[in-house]
PDB file of C-alpha atoms in Angstrom:
ATOM      1  CA  MET G   1      -8.375   7.447 -35.697  1.00  0.00           C
ATOM      2  CA  GLU G   2      -6.624   8.580 -32.806  1.00  0.00           C
ATOM      3  CA  ILE G   3      -5.872   5.203 -30.307  1.00  0.00           C
ATOM      4  CA  ALA G   4      -6.701   6.519 -26.392  1.00  0.00           C
ATOM      5  CA  MET G   5      -4.475   6.187 -24.102  1.00  0.00           C
ATOM      6  CA  PRO G   6      -4.799   4.056 -21.404  1.00  0.00           C
ATOM      7  CA  GLN G   7      -5.787   6.434 -17.921  1.00  0.00           C
ATOM      8  CA  LYS G   8      -3.858   3.786 -15.524  1.00  0.00           C
ATOM      9  CA  THR G   9      -1.032   2.365 -16.577  1.00  0.00           C
ATOM     10  CA  LEU G  10       1.084  -1.205 -15.075  1.00  0.00           C
ATOM     11  CA  ALA G  11       3.775   0.754 -14.725  1.00  0.00           C
ATOM     12  CA  ASP G  12       2.185   3.261 -13.033  1.00  0.00           C
ATOM     13  CA  THR G  13       0.721   1.010 -10.568  1.00  0.00           C
ATOM     14  CA  LEU G  14       3.566  -0.595 -10.149  1.00  0.00           C
ATOM     15  CA  ALA G  15       5.498   2.444  -8.880  1.00  0.00           C
ATOM     16  CA  ALA G  16       2.827   3.474  -6.988  1.00  0.00           C
ATOM     17  CA  ARG G  17       3.053  -0.181  -4.938  1.00  0.00           C
ATOM     18  CA  GLU G  18      -0.426  -1.078  -5.458  1.00  0.00           C
ATOM     19  CA  THR G  19      -1.927  -4.411  -5.264  1.00  0.00           C
ATOM     20  CA  ILE G  20      -3.898  -5.883  -7.823  1.00  0.00           C
ATOM     21  CA  TYR G  21      -5.880  -9.112  -6.695  1.00  0.00           C
ATOM     22  CA  VAL G  22      -8.427 -10.757  -9.640  1.00  0.00           C
ATOM     23  CA  ASN G  23     -11.249 -12.568  -8.403  1.00  0.00           C
ATOM     24  CA  CYS G  24     -13.505 -15.074 -10.264  1.00  0.00           C
ATOM     25  CA  GLY G  25     -17.259 -14.018  -9.938  1.00  0.00           C
ATOM     26  CA  HIS G  26     -18.648 -17.644  -9.764  1.00  0.00           C
ATOM     27  CA  PRO G  27     -20.599 -17.907  -6.359  1.00  0.00           C
ATOM     28  CA  MET G  28     -19.246 -21.740  -5.930  1.00  0.00           C
ATOM     29  CA  CYS G  29     -15.681 -20.250  -5.866  1.00  0.00           C
ATOM     30  CA  CYS G  30     -14.768 -16.663  -5.400  1.00  0.00           C
ATOM     31  CA  LYS G  31     -11.073 -17.779  -6.061  1.00  0.00           C
ATOM     32  CA  SER G  32      -8.696 -14.718  -5.002  1.00  0.00           C
ATOM     33  CA  THR G  33      -4.939 -14.608  -6.640  1.00  0.00           C
ATOM     34  CA  LYS G  34      -2.600 -11.574  -6.315  1.00  0.00           C
ATOM     35  CA  LEU G  35      -1.241 -10.766  -9.628  1.00  0.00           C
ATOM     36  CA  ASP G  36       2.781 -10.404 -10.519  1.00  0.00           C
ATOM     37  CA  LEU G  37       2.506  -7.018 -12.311  1.00  0.00           C
ATOM     38  CA  GLN G  38       5.728  -7.250 -13.171  1.00  0.00           C
ATOM     39  CA  ALA G  39       5.481 -10.482 -14.757  1.00  0.00           C
ATOM     40  CA  LEU G  40       2.409  -8.867 -16.457  1.00  0.00           C
ATOM     41  CA  ILE G  41       4.799  -5.669 -17.706  1.00  0.00           C
ATOM     42  CA  ASP G  42       7.623  -8.018 -19.104  1.00  0.00           C
ATOM     43  CA  ARG G  43       4.570 -10.092 -21.501  1.00  0.00           C
ATOM     44  CA  LEU G  44       2.715  -7.015 -22.273  1.00  0.00           C
ATOM     45  CA  GLY G  45       4.703  -4.252 -21.625  1.00  0.00           C
ATOM     46  CA  ARG G  46       4.719  -0.989 -19.350  1.00  0.00           C
ATOM     47  CA  ASP G  47       1.968   1.047 -20.836  1.00  0.00           C
ATOM     48  CA  HIS G  48      -0.961  -1.433 -20.761  1.00  0.00           C
ATOM     49  CA  GLY G  49      -3.438  -0.333 -18.888  1.00  0.00           C
ATOM     50  CA  SER G  50      -4.490  -1.128 -15.512  1.00  0.00           C
ATOM     51  CA  MET G  51      -7.862  -0.728 -15.654  1.00  0.00           C
ATOM     52  CA  HIS G  52     -10.766  -3.413 -15.712  1.00  0.00           C
ATOM     53  CA  ASP G  53     -11.495  -3.028 -18.940  1.00  0.00           C
ATOM     54  CA  ASP G  54      -7.778  -3.404 -19.581  1.00  0.00           C
ATOM     55  CA  LEU G  55      -7.259  -6.682 -18.205  1.00  0.00           C
ATOM     56  CA  ILE G  56     -10.957  -8.395 -17.658  1.00  0.00           C
ATOM     57  CA  GLY G  57      -9.883 -10.195 -21.457  1.00  0.00           C
ATOM     58  CA  LEU G  58      -6.731 -11.483 -19.798  1.00  0.00           C
ATOM     59  CA  PHE G  59      -8.293 -13.815 -16.933  1.00  0.00           C
ATOM     60  CA  VAL G  60     -10.218 -16.944 -16.971  1.00  0.00           C
ATOM     61  CA  CYS G  61     -10.242 -18.982 -13.526  1.00  0.00           C
ATOM     62  CA  SER G  62      -8.509 -21.796 -13.952  1.00  0.00           C
ATOM     63  CA  SER G  63     -10.374 -23.670 -10.693  1.00  0.00           C
ATOM     64  CA  CYS G  64     -13.775 -23.322 -12.280  1.00  0.00           C
ATOM     65  CA  LYS G  65     -12.267 -24.484 -15.744  1.00  0.00           C
ATOM     66  CA  ALA G  66     -10.465 -27.620 -14.225  1.00  0.00           C
ATOM     67  CA  ALA G  67     -14.228 -28.121 -12.060  1.00  0.00           C
ATOM     68  CA  GLY G  68     -15.872 -27.820 -15.223  1.00  0.00           C
ATOM     69  CA  ARG G  69     -18.226 -24.954 -13.553  1.00  0.00           C
ATOM     70  CA  ASP G  70     -19.818 -21.894 -16.298  1.00  0.00           C
ATOM     71  CA  ARG G  71     -17.781 -19.340 -17.081  1.00  0.00           C
ATOM     72  CA  ARG G  72     -18.133 -16.244 -15.448  1.00  0.00           C
ATOM     73  CA  GLN G  73     -16.751 -12.967 -15.116  1.00  0.00           C
ATOM     74  CA  VAL G  74     -13.859 -11.722 -12.981  1.00  0.00           C
ATOM     75  CA  PHE G  75     -13.249  -8.889 -11.211  1.00  0.00           C
ATOM     76  CA  PHE G  76     -10.625  -6.882  -9.738  1.00  0.00           C
ATOM     77  CA  THR G  77      -9.348  -5.142  -6.392  1.00  0.00           C
ATOM     78  CA  CYS G  78      -6.814  -2.617  -6.508  1.00  0.00           C
ATOM     79  CA  ILE G  79      -4.855  -1.870  -2.691  1.00  0.00           C
ATOM     80  CA  PRO G  80      -3.492   1.177  -2.648  1.00  0.00           C
ATOM     81  CA  ASP G  81      -0.307   1.500  -1.055  1.00  0.00           C
ATOM     82  CA  TYR G  82      -1.575   3.024   2.679  1.00  0.00           C
ATOM     83  CA  GLU G  83       1.922   2.410   4.791  1.00  0.00           C
ATOM     84  CA  GLY G  84       3.679   4.661   2.070  1.00  0.00           C
ATOM     85  CA  GLN G  85       1.372   7.456   2.167  1.00  0.00           C
ATOM     86  CA  GLN G  86       0.673   7.336   5.510  1.00  0.00           C
ATOM     87  CA  ARG G  87       5.182   7.672   5.363  1.00  0.00           C
ATOM     88  CA  ALA G  88       4.769  10.764   3.555  1.00  0.00           C
ATOM     89  CA  ARG G  89       2.207  11.804   5.395  1.00  0.00           C
ATOM     90  CA  ASN G  90       4.620  11.770   8.426  1.00  0.00           C
ATOM     91  CA  ARG G  91       7.716  12.416   6.826  1.00  0.00           C
ATOM     92  CA  ASP G  92       6.410  16.885   7.208  1.00  0.00           C
ATOM     93  CA  TRP G  93       4.476  16.996  10.143  1.00  0.00           C
ATOM     94  CA  LYS G  94       6.701  18.467  12.798  1.00  0.00           C
ATOM     95  CA  PRO G  95       5.121  18.907  16.517  1.00  0.00           C
ATOM     96  CA  THR G  96       4.791  22.261  18.173  1.00  0.00           C
ATOM     97  CA  PHE G  97       4.579  22.856  21.793  1.00  0.00           C
ATOM     98  CA  GLU G  98       2.365  25.878  21.555  1.00  0.00           C
ATOM     99  CA  ARG G  99      -0.829  25.365  23.571  1.00  0.00           C
ATOM    100  CA  GLY G 100      -4.062  25.668  22.126  1.00  0.00           C
ATOM    101  CA  GLY G 101      -6.467  29.024  22.820  1.00  0.00           C
TER     102      GLY G 101
END
């Protein structure tokens, strides 16, 4: 049986300079925490997946646990490196001084 490789790894996410937040799904909490991707790589390995299904079993809301609330599923928010994308777009841009039609 062949094991499928993750669609996107923690190393891919770090290299893309993306930011991932883990969010509590409990309506009385809704806590959000930025993940330390390098710490996750050190703990889980560079090739560990960084998609929802790869990470979901690793996180529990400590605030809800301390407050005695029932456990709710967490979810993730991935923020792209918008500044880096903008720099890359503008790097090759050269002004033209031609007048349009």
